[in-house]
Coordinates of C-alpha atoms in Angstrom, one line a residue:
M1 CA -27.0 -21.7 6.1
A2 CA -26.1 -22.9 2.6
G3 CA -25.0 -26.4 1.7
I4 CA -24.1 -28.6 -1.2
F5 CA -24.1 -32.4 -1.0
L6 CA -21.0 -33.9 -2.5
S7 CA -21.9 -37.0 -4.5
G8 CA -20.0 -40.1 -3.4
T9 CA -19.4 -38.8 0.1
S10 CA -21.4 -38.5 3.3
V11 CA -20.2 -35.0 4.1
L12 CA -22.5 -32.0 3.9
A13 CA -20.2 -29.0 3.0
S14 CA -22.0 -26.4 5.1
T15 CA -21.0 -22.8 5.9
D16 CA -21.9 -20.6 8.9
A17 CA -23.0 -17.0 9.2
Y18 CA -19.5 -15.8 8.1
C19 CA -19.3 -18.2 5.2
H20 CA -16.8 -20.4 7.1
F21 CA -16.8 -24.0 6.0
S22 CA -17.6 -26.8 8.4
Q23 CA -14.9 -28.8 10.0
E24 CA -16.1 -31.9 8.2
A25 CA -15.8 -30.2 4.8
I26 CA -12.3 -28.9 5.7
A27 CA -11.1 -32.3 6.8
Q28 CA -12.4 -33.9 3.6
K29 CA -10.7 -31.3 1.4
N30 CA -7.4 -31.8 3.4
R31 CA -7.6 -35.6 2.8
Q32 CA -8.2 -35.2 -0.9
R33 CA -5.4 -32.6 -1.3
Q34 CA -3.0 -34.9 0.5
A35 CA -4.0 -37.8 -1.8
A36 CA -3.7 -35.6 -4.9
F37 CA -0.1 -34.7 -4.0
A38 CA 0.9 -38.1 -2.6
D39 CA 3.9 -39.9 -4.2
S40 CA 1.7 -42.9 -5.1
P41 CA -2.0 -41.8 -5.0
A42 CA -4.5 -44.6 -4.7
T43 CA -6.0 -45.9 -7.9
T44 CA -9.7 -45.2 -8.0
P45 CA -12.3 -44.8 -10.8
E46 CA -11.8 -41.1 -10.3
T47 CA -8.1 -40.2 -9.8
A48 CA -7.2 -38.4 -6.6
Q49 CA -6.2 -35.3 -8.5
Q50 CA -9.6 -35.2 -10.4
A51 CA -11.5 -35.7 -7.1
Y52 CA -9.6 -32.9 -5.5
Q53 CA -10.2 -30.6 -8.4
R54 CA -13.9 -31.4 -8.4
L55 CA -14.2 -30.7 -4.7
I56 CA -12.5 -27.3 -4.9
R57 CA -14.8 -26.3 -7.8
Q58 CA -17.8 -27.3 -5.6
H59 CA -16.4 -25.2 -2.7
A60 CA -15.9 -22.3 -5.1
Q61 CA -19.6 -22.4 -6.1
Q62 CA -20.7 -22.7 -2.5
L63 CA -18.5 -19.8 -1.5
Q64 CA -19.9 -17.6 -4.3
Q65 CA -23.5 -18.5 -3.2
C66 CA -22.8 -17.7 0.4
R67 CA -21.2 -14.3 -0.4
Q68 CA -24.1 -13.4 -2.6
E69 CA -26.5 -14.0 0.3
H70 CA -24.4 -12.1 2.8
W71 CA -24.3 -8.3 3.4
L72 CA -20.5 -8.6 3.0
Q73 CA -20.2 -9.4 -0.7
N74 CA -16.4 -9.4 -0.7
Q75 CA -14.2 -10.5 2.1
A76 CA -10.5 -10.3 1.4
I77 CA -7.3 -11.3 3.2
W78 CA -3.8 -10.0 2.8
L79 CA -1.2 -12.6 2.0
R80 CA 2.5 -13.0 1.5
L81 CA 4.0 -15.9 -0.3
Y82 CA 7.5 -17.5 0.1
P83 CA 9.7 -19.6 -2.1
C84 CA 8.5 -22.6 -0.1
D85 CA 5.1 -22.2 -1.6
L86 CA 6.6 -23.6 -4.8
Q87 CA 6.7 -27.0 -3.2
P88 CA 3.9 -29.4 -4.5
G89 CA 0.7 -28.8 -2.5
S90 CA 2.0 -25.8 -0.4
L91 CA 0.2 -23.0 -2.3
E92 CA -2.9 -25.2 -2.7
K93 CA -3.0 -25.7 1.1
V94 CA -2.7 -21.9 1.8
L95 CA -5.5 -21.1 -0.7
D96 CA -7.7 -23.9 0.6
R97 CA -7.4 -22.5 4.1
I98 CA -8.3 -19.0 2.8
V99 CA -11.5 -20.4 1.1
N100 CA -12.3 -22.4 4.3
K101 CA -12.6 -19.1 6.2
G102 CA -15.0 -17.6 3.7
Y103 CA -12.7 -15.3 1.8
N104 CA -13.4 -14.7 -1.8
R105 CA -10.5 -12.2 -2.5
V106 CA -6.8 -12.3 -1.8
Y107 CA -4.5 -9.3 -1.7
L108 CA -1.2 -10.9 -2.7
E109 CA 2.0 -9.0 -1.9
V110 CA 4.0 -8.8 -5.2
F111 CA 6.4 -6.0 -4.3
Y112 CA 7.6 -5.5 -0.7
D113 CA 10.8 -5.0 1.2
G114 CA 12.7 -4.4 -2.0
R115 CA 11.7 -7.7 -3.6
V116 CA 9.3 -8.7 -6.4
L117 CA 7.1 -11.8 -6.8
L118 CA 8.4 -12.4 -10.3
P119 CA 10.4 -15.4 -11.6
P120 CA 14.2 -14.9 -11.6
D121 CA 14.4 -15.6 -15.3
D122 CA 11.7 -13.1 -16.2
N123 CA 12.3 -10.1 -14.0
P124 CA 13.2 -6.9 -15.9
T125 CA 13.1 -4.7 -12.7
P126 CA 16.0 -3.5 -10.6
W127 CA 14.7 -5.5 -7.6
P128 CA 15.7 -9.1 -6.8
S129 CA 13.0 -11.8 -7.0
V130 CA 11.4 -13.3 -4.0
V131 CA 12.4 -16.7 -5.4
P132 CA 16.2 -17.0 -5.5
E133 CA 17.9 -18.0 -8.7
E134 CA 19.3 -21.1 -7.1
V135 CA 15.8 -22.6 -6.4
E136 CA 15.4 -25.2 -9.0
L137 CA 11.7 -26.0 -9.0
E138 CA 9.2 -26.2 -11.9
N139 CA 7.1 -23.1 -12.5
T140 CA 8.9 -20.5 -10.4
D141 CA 6.3 -17.9 -11.4
L142 CA 4.6 -17.7 -8.0
L143 CA 2.4 -14.8 -9.0
E144 CA 1.1 -16.4 -12.1
K145 CA 0.6 -19.7 -10.3
A146 CA -1.2 -18.0 -7.4
I147 CA -3.6 -16.2 -9.7
A148 CA -4.5 -19.3 -11.6
K149 CA -5.0 -21.5 -8.5
G150 CA -6.9 -18.8 -6.7
R151 CA -9.3 -18.5 -9.6
E152 CA -9.9 -22.3 -9.5
R153 CA -11.2 -21.8 -6.0
G154 CA -13.4 -18.8 -6.7
L155 CA -10.9 -16.3 -5.4
Q156 CA -10.2 -12.9 -7.0
V157 CA -6.4 -12.3 -6.7
Y158 CA -5.3 -8.7 -6.4
A159 CA -1.7 -7.7 -6.7
W160 CA -0.7 -5.7 -3.6
M161 CA 2.3 -3.5 -4.2
F162 CA 4.4 -1.0 -2.2
T163 CA 4.7 2.2 -4.1
M164 CA 7.1 4.9 -2.9
N165 CA 8.9 2.5 -0.5
F166 CA 11.4 0.9 -2.9
G167 CA 13.2 -1.1 -0.2
Y168 CA 16.8 -1.7 1.1
S169 CA 18.0 -3.5 -2.0
Y170 CA 17.2 -0.5 -4.1
A171 CA 19.2 1.7 -1.8
Q172 CA 22.3 -0.4 -2.4
L173 CA 22.3 0.1 -6.2
P174 CA 25.2 2.5 -7.0
D175 CA 23.3 4.0 -10.0
R176 CA 20.2 4.7 -8.0
Q177 CA 21.5 6.9 -5.2
E178 CA 20.2 10.1 -6.8
V179 CA 16.7 8.6 -6.9
L180 CA 16.4 8.3 -3.1
A181 CA 14.4 10.9 -1.2
R182 CA 16.5 13.2 0.9
N183 CA 15.7 15.7 3.6
G184 CA 17.4 19.1 4.3
K185 CA 20.3 17.3 6.1
N186 CA 21.0 15.3 2.9
Q187 CA 19.9 12.1 4.7
T188 CA 18.0 9.3 3.0
T189 CA 15.1 7.6 4.8
L190 CA 17.5 4.7 5.4
E191 CA 19.5 7.0 7.7
V192 CA 16.5 8.2 9.7
T193 CA 14.8 6.1 12.3
G194 CA 11.2 5.7 11.4
K195 CA 8.0 4.9 13.3
T196 CA 7.2 1.2 13.4
G197 CA 3.9 0.3 11.9
I198 CA 1.7 -2.8 11.7
H199 CA 4.3 -4.6 9.6
A200 CA 6.6 -4.7 12.6
Q201 CA 4.1 -6.9 14.3
I202 CA 4.6 -9.6 11.6
G203 CA 8.4 -9.3 11.5
T204 CA 9.0 -6.5 9.0
G205 CA 11.3 -3.9 10.5
N206 CA 12.1 -0.3 9.6
H207 CA 15.5 -1.3 8.1
S208 CA 13.7 -2.3 4.9
E209 CA 12.0 1.0 4.4
V210 CA 13.7 3.2 1.7
F211 CA 11.6 5.9 0.1
I212 CA 12.3 7.5 -3.2
D213 CA 12.0 11.0 -4.7
P214 CA 8.7 10.7 -6.7
Y215 CA 9.9 13.5 -9.0
H216 CA 12.8 11.5 -10.3
P217 CA 12.3 10.0 -13.8
L218 CA 14.3 6.9 -12.9
A219 CA 11.9 6.1 -10.1
Q220 CA 9.0 6.6 -12.4
R221 CA 10.6 4.3 -15.1
D222 CA 11.5 1.6 -12.7
Y223 CA 8.0 1.5 -11.2
A224 CA 6.5 1.5 -14.7
W225 CA 8.5 -1.7 -15.5
L226 CA 7.2 -3.3 -12.4
V227 CA 3.6 -2.4 -13.1
D228 CA 3.9 -3.7 -16.6
S229 CA 5.4 -7.0 -15.5
V230 CA 2.7 -7.5 -12.9
L231 CA -0.1 -6.7 -15.4
Q232 CA 1.3 -9.4 -17.8
R233 CA 0.1 -11.9 -15.2
Q234 CA -3.4 -10.5 -15.4
P235 CA -4.4 -10.0 -11.8
D236 CA -8.0 -9.3 -10.9
G237 CA -7.0 -6.0 -9.4
V238 CA -4.1 -3.9 -8.2
L239 CA -3.6 -2.2 -4.8
L240 CA -1.0 0.4 -4.3
D241 CA 0.4 0.9 -0.7
Y242 CA 2.9 3.3 0.7
L243 CA 1.5 6.2 -1.2
R244 CA 3.3 8.5 1.3
Y245 CA 6.6 9.5 2.8
K246 CA 8.2 7.9 5.8
R247 CA 6.9 8.7 9.3
G248 CA 9.4 9.6 12.0
N249 CA 9.4 8.8 15.7
G250 CA 8.1 11.1 18.4
E251 CA 8.3 14.8 17.6
N252 CA 9.7 13.8 14.1
S253 CA 6.3 12.3 13.3
V254 CA 5.3 16.0 12.6
V255 CA 6.9 18.2 10.0
T256 CA 7.2 21.9 10.8
N257 CA 10.3 23.0 8.8
V258 CA 11.2 22.6 5.2
S259 CA 14.3 20.7 6.2
D260 CA 12.0 18.0 7.5
L261 CA 10.5 17.4 4.1
W262 CA 11.8 14.7 1.7
I263 CA 12.0 17.1 -1.2
H264 CA 15.8 17.9 -1.2
G265 CA 16.8 15.4 -3.8
E266 CA 18.0 17.1 -7.0
A267 CA 14.9 16.1 -9.1
S268 CA 12.5 17.4 -6.5
R269 CA 14.4 20.6 -6.0
Q270 CA 14.4 21.3 -9.7
A271 CA 10.7 20.6 -9.9
L272 CA 10.0 23.0 -7.1
S273 CA 12.2 25.6 -8.6
A274 CA 10.3 25.3 -11.9
R275 CA 7.1 26.3 -10.0
A276 CA 8.5 29.9 -9.7
D277 CA 6.9 32.4 -12.0
N278 CA 9.8 34.9 -12.0
K279 CA 13.4 35.2 -11.1
K280 CA 12.8 36.6 -7.6
G281 CA 10.5 33.6 -6.9
R282 CA 13.1 31.1 -8.1
E283 CA 15.9 32.6 -6.0
L284 CA 13.8 32.9 -2.9
I285 CA 12.7 29.2 -3.2
R286 CA 16.4 28.2 -3.5
R287 CA 17.4 30.2 -0.4
F288 CA 14.4 28.8 1.5
L289 CA 15.4 25.2 0.7
D290 CA 19.1 25.8 1.5
Q291 CA 18.6 27.7 4.7
G292 CA 15.3 26.4 6.0
Y293 CA 14.1 30.1 6.3
I294 CA 14.5 33.5 4.6
T295 CA 15.8 36.7 6.2
I296 CA 15.3 40.4 5.6
S297 CA 18.8 40.4 4.1
D298 CA 17.5 37.9 1.5
L299 CA 14.7 40.2 0.5
K300 CA 17.1 43.2 0.2
A301 CA 19.5 41.0 -1.9
L302 CA 16.6 40.1 -4.2
E303 CA 15.8 43.8 -4.8
N304 CA 19.4 44.4 -5.9
M305 CA 19.5 41.3 -8.1
Y306 CA 16.2 41.8 -9.9
P307 CA 15.2 45.4 -9.6
D308 CA 12.8 45.2 -12.6
E309 CA 10.5 42.6 -10.8
K310 CA 8.0 43.8 -8.2
T311 CA 7.5 40.7 -6.0
P312 CA 8.6 37.0 -5.9
M313 CA 5.9 34.9 -7.5
W314 CA 5.3 31.2 -7.9
Q315 CA 2.4 28.8 -8.7
G316 CA -0.6 29.4 -6.5
R317 CA 0.8 32.4 -4.8
W318 CA -1.8 35.0 -3.9
L319 CA -1.3 38.4 -2.5
P320 CA -3.7 39.4 0.3
A321 CA -4.8 43.0 0.5
E322 CA -2.3 43.8 3.3
A323 CA 0.6 42.5 1.2
K324 CA -0.2 45.1 -1.5
K325 CA 0.1 48.0 0.9
A326 CA 3.1 50.2 0.2
D327 CA 3.7 50.8 3.9
M328 CA 4.1 47.1 4.7
S329 CA 7.4 46.6 6.5
L330 CA 10.2 44.3 5.4
S331 CA 9.6 42.3 8.6
Q332 CA 6.0 41.8 7.7
R333 CA 6.8 40.8 4.2
Q334 CA 9.4 38.3 5.4
D335 CA 6.9 36.7 7.7
L336 CA 4.3 36.5 4.9
L337 CA 6.7 35.1 2.3
Q338 CA 8.1 32.6 4.8
R339 CA 4.7 31.2 5.6
Q340 CA 3.8 31.0 1.9
L341 CA 7.0 29.3 1.0
W342 CA 6.4 26.7 3.7
Y343 CA 2.9 25.9 2.4
L344 CA 4.3 25.8 -1.2
S345 CA 6.9 23.3 -0.1
V346 CA 4.4 21.1 1.7
A347 CA 2.1 21.2 -1.4
H348 CA 5.0 20.3 -3.6
A349 CA 5.8 17.3 -1.5
V350 CA 2.2 16.2 -1.6
Q351 CA 1.9 16.7 -5.3
G352 CA 4.9 14.5 -5.9
V353 CA 3.0 11.6 -4.3
L354 CA -0.2 12.3 -6.2
D355 CA 1.6 12.6 -9.6
F356 CA 3.5 9.4 -9.0
F357 CA 0.3 7.6 -8.1
E358 CA -1.5 8.9 -11.2
E359 CA 1.3 7.8 -13.5
A360 CA 1.4 4.4 -11.8
I361 CA -2.3 3.6 -12.2
A362 CA -2.6 4.9 -15.7
P363 CA -1.7 1.6 -17.4
I364 CA -3.8 -0.4 -14.9
Q365 CA -6.9 1.7 -15.5
K366 CA -6.3 1.5 -19.2
R367 CA -6.9 -2.2 -19.0
D368 CA -10.0 -1.6 -16.9
I369 CA -8.6 -3.5 -13.9
P370 CA -9.9 -2.5 -10.5
T371 CA -7.4 -0.2 -8.8
G372 CA -7.1 0.6 -5.1
A373 CA -5.2 3.0 -2.9
V374 CA -4.2 1.9 0.6
F375 CA -3.8 4.6 3.3
F376 CA -3.9 5.6 6.9
P377 CA -6.9 7.8 7.8
G378 CA -4.7 10.0 9.9
G379 CA -2.0 10.4 7.3
N380 CA -3.3 13.7 6.0
R381 CA -3.8 15.5 9.3
P382 CA -2.6 19.0 10.0
V383 CA -0.9 19.3 13.4
G384 CA -0.8 22.4 15.4
E385 CA -0.6 25.9 13.9
A386 CA 1.5 25.0 10.8
G387 CA 2.6 21.3 11.1
F388 CA 1.6 18.2 9.3
D389 CA 1.7 14.5 9.8
S390 CA 5.1 13.6 8.3
R391 CA 3.6 11.0 6.0
L392 CA 1.9 13.7 4.0
Q393 CA -0.6 11.2 2.7
A394 CA -3.2 13.4 1.1
W395 CA -5.6 10.5 0.5
D396 CA -8.5 12.9 0.4
R397 CA -7.1 13.9 -3.0
F398 CA -6.9 10.4 -4.4
P399 CA -9.1 9.9 -7.5
E400 CA -12.7 8.9 -6.8
S401 CA -12.4 6.4 -9.6
V402 CA -10.1 4.1 -7.5
Q403 CA -11.1 2.0 -4.5
W404 CA -10.2 3.6 -1.2
H405 CA -8.7 1.1 1.3
P406 CA -8.4 2.8 4.6
M407 CA -6.4 0.9 7.2
L408 CA -8.6 1.0 10.3
Y409 CA -5.9 -0.1 12.7
A410 CA -6.8 2.0 15.8
K411 CA -6.4 0.2 19.1
C412 CA -8.6 1.1 22.0
G413 CA -10.0 -2.2 23.2
E414 CA -13.3 -1.7 21.5
T415 CA -14.8 -0.7 18.2
G416 CA -15.5 3.0 18.8
C417 CA -12.1 4.2 17.6
I418 CA -12.2 2.0 14.5
V419 CA -15.6 3.4 13.5
D420 CA -14.3 6.9 14.2
E421 CA -11.5 6.4 11.6
L422 CA -14.1 5.1 9.1
Q423 CA -16.3 8.1 9.7
R424 CA -13.4 10.5 8.9
V425 CA -12.9 8.7 5.6
L426 CA -16.6 8.9 4.8
E427 CA -16.6 12.6 5.3
F428 CA -14.0 13.1 2.5
A429 CA -15.3 10.4 0.1
S430 CA -17.6 11.1 -2.8
N431 CA -20.7 9.0 -3.5
Q432 CA -18.8 7.5 -6.4
T433 CA -15.9 6.2 -4.3
E434 CA -15.9 2.6 -3.3
I435 CA -14.6 2.2 0.3
V436 CA -13.1 -1.1 1.3
P437 CA -11.9 -0.9 5.0
A438 CA -8.9 -2.9 6.0
L439 CA -9.2 -4.4 9.5
A440 CA -6.4 -5.9 11.7
G441 CA -7.0 -8.8 14.0
T442 CA -8.1 -12.4 14.2
W443 CA -11.3 -14.4 14.4
G444 CA -13.0 -15.0 17.7
K445 CA -10.6 -13.2 20.1
V446 CA -9.1 -9.9 21.0
T447 CA -5.6 -9.4 19.6
N448 CA -3.2 -6.5 20.4
N449 CA -6.1 -4.6 22.1
R450 CA -8.2 -5.0 19.0
P451 CA -11.7 -6.6 19.1
A452 CA -12.3 -9.9 17.2
L453 CA -12.9 -9.5 13.5
E454 CA -16.6 -10.4 13.9
A455 CA -17.1 -7.4 16.3
Q456 CA -15.2 -5.0 14.0
M457 CA -17.2 -6.0 11.0
A458 CA -20.5 -5.8 12.8
A459 CA -19.7 -2.3 14.0
I460 CA -18.8 -1.2 10.5
H461 CA -22.0 -2.6 9.1
Q462 CA -24.0 -0.7 11.6
A463 CA -22.2 2.5 11.0
A464 CA -22.0 2.3 7.2
P465 CA -24.4 -0.3 5.8
E466 CA -23.6 0.7 2.3
I467 CA -20.1 -0.9 2.7
D468 CA -20.1 -4.4 1.2
S469 CA -16.4 -5.2 1.0
I470 CA -13.9 -5.5 3.8
S471 CA -10.3 -7.0 4.1
H472 CA -8.5 -8.6 7.0
F473 CA -4.8 -8.1 7.8
A474 CA -3.4 -10.7 7.6
Y475 CA -3.1 -14.4 6.8
S476 CA 0.1 -14.6 8.9
W477 CA -1.9 -13.5 12.0
Q478 CA -4.6 -16.1 11.5
E479 CA -2.2 -18.9 10.6
P480 CA 1.1 -18.1 12.4
E481 CA 2.4 -21.7 12.4
S482 CA 1.7 -22.2 8.8
D483 CA 3.4 -18.9 8.0
R484 CA 6.6 -19.8 9.9
E485 CA 6.8 -23.2 8.3
R486 CA 6.4 -21.8 4.8
K487 CA 8.9 -19.0 5.6
F488 CA 11.7 -21.2 6.8
C489 CA 11.3 -24.5 5.0
N490 CA 14.3 -26.4 3.4
L491 CA 14.3 -26.1 -0.4
S492 CA 17.6 -27.9 -0.8
P493 CA 17.6 -30.7 -3.5

């Protein structure tokens, strides 16, 4: 147990085995914060604001000391802010509560549900600001404010951003319709019911999920503007989430046909067509996309259209020995080509995500800012003979230079399934990759069939003692009343 005696008080600010502050220290900090933001703070030799600032600096030092002595060097929490946090003392109260529970990192949502945590008067992106224009409060740059006040408390503040999920507001822009991802039925992800995830448990529904075509240059440009704006606020790190496609419900959670893939937007189709190495290959790719399959008639038509070319070719296509046999039937060739076109299409969809990710992180890594990728351990699984998880989240191909943040959200009433998810990630990770598991739950009790956070962390430490950083989803779960108050406060003048 570590402790620092606060001069001028009788409170020993102690922490427990999890770096949680004592109730006495928490109460004292609450009193000093209330005095600091009171309308008429009491006059003392040391002003209320100065006393409060001195106390949070002392708590920052104690938190750092405790974390250095603990196997868990970095304990992070996922946080969403609201316009109400611009009110005097609101953001300070949230960050104080985070420190009280031993967290030394905050993963702050800065782009989610089609909104950005940028001030209305300094938002060059196509998304609306979290803070409405009609809110007339000083310093409406919540991101900049949160980073500064977090650092005062010894917190590292990471910018947590959705990536390929651009949100409902983006889908309503008339000049961005061609940017949206489309399947073989010409549907956008807004028109297809998706599988609810953990965000649904905190009030975020599927209606806000709108995924884009990663091959479209407008999507790349819009996201580059967002990344640049966030980097101007100098966060301590950046986490990219939704590095995947939308997941469907039931049988639609598995893709088995090219029409299921979100690669039918014009930009993606053109990029896939460009992977052809000859005219036969290009024409066969077009027919496969249009029809969802190829026929023997298609192969005969190709022979008549391009008699000078021997066989359809595209990037990565290889010809097994049996395919080179002169006596191979048209039916056998059709079957082989159809299987190879399917795997080409899946690889193309996956490559779009990887390329978009690489482009997004380039300016972040150029500034030498820690960068992380958030993913589901099961998002890259093959299913059955030729099916794949519809998210097509090939996290095993994410760069080893970025932090891997697997969301270990399995629910089985105990820790075994959570550790199993971690073990799967460890099997793919290199020794150079930093793994930072994300856990869902609350302190001290079972929640949604998940063990308490203490139990989950202990199981991870036993299974992988080299891991020294973990995050908890989310602040809203641990402080539901505070979250509701901040979400629905009255900001009217």
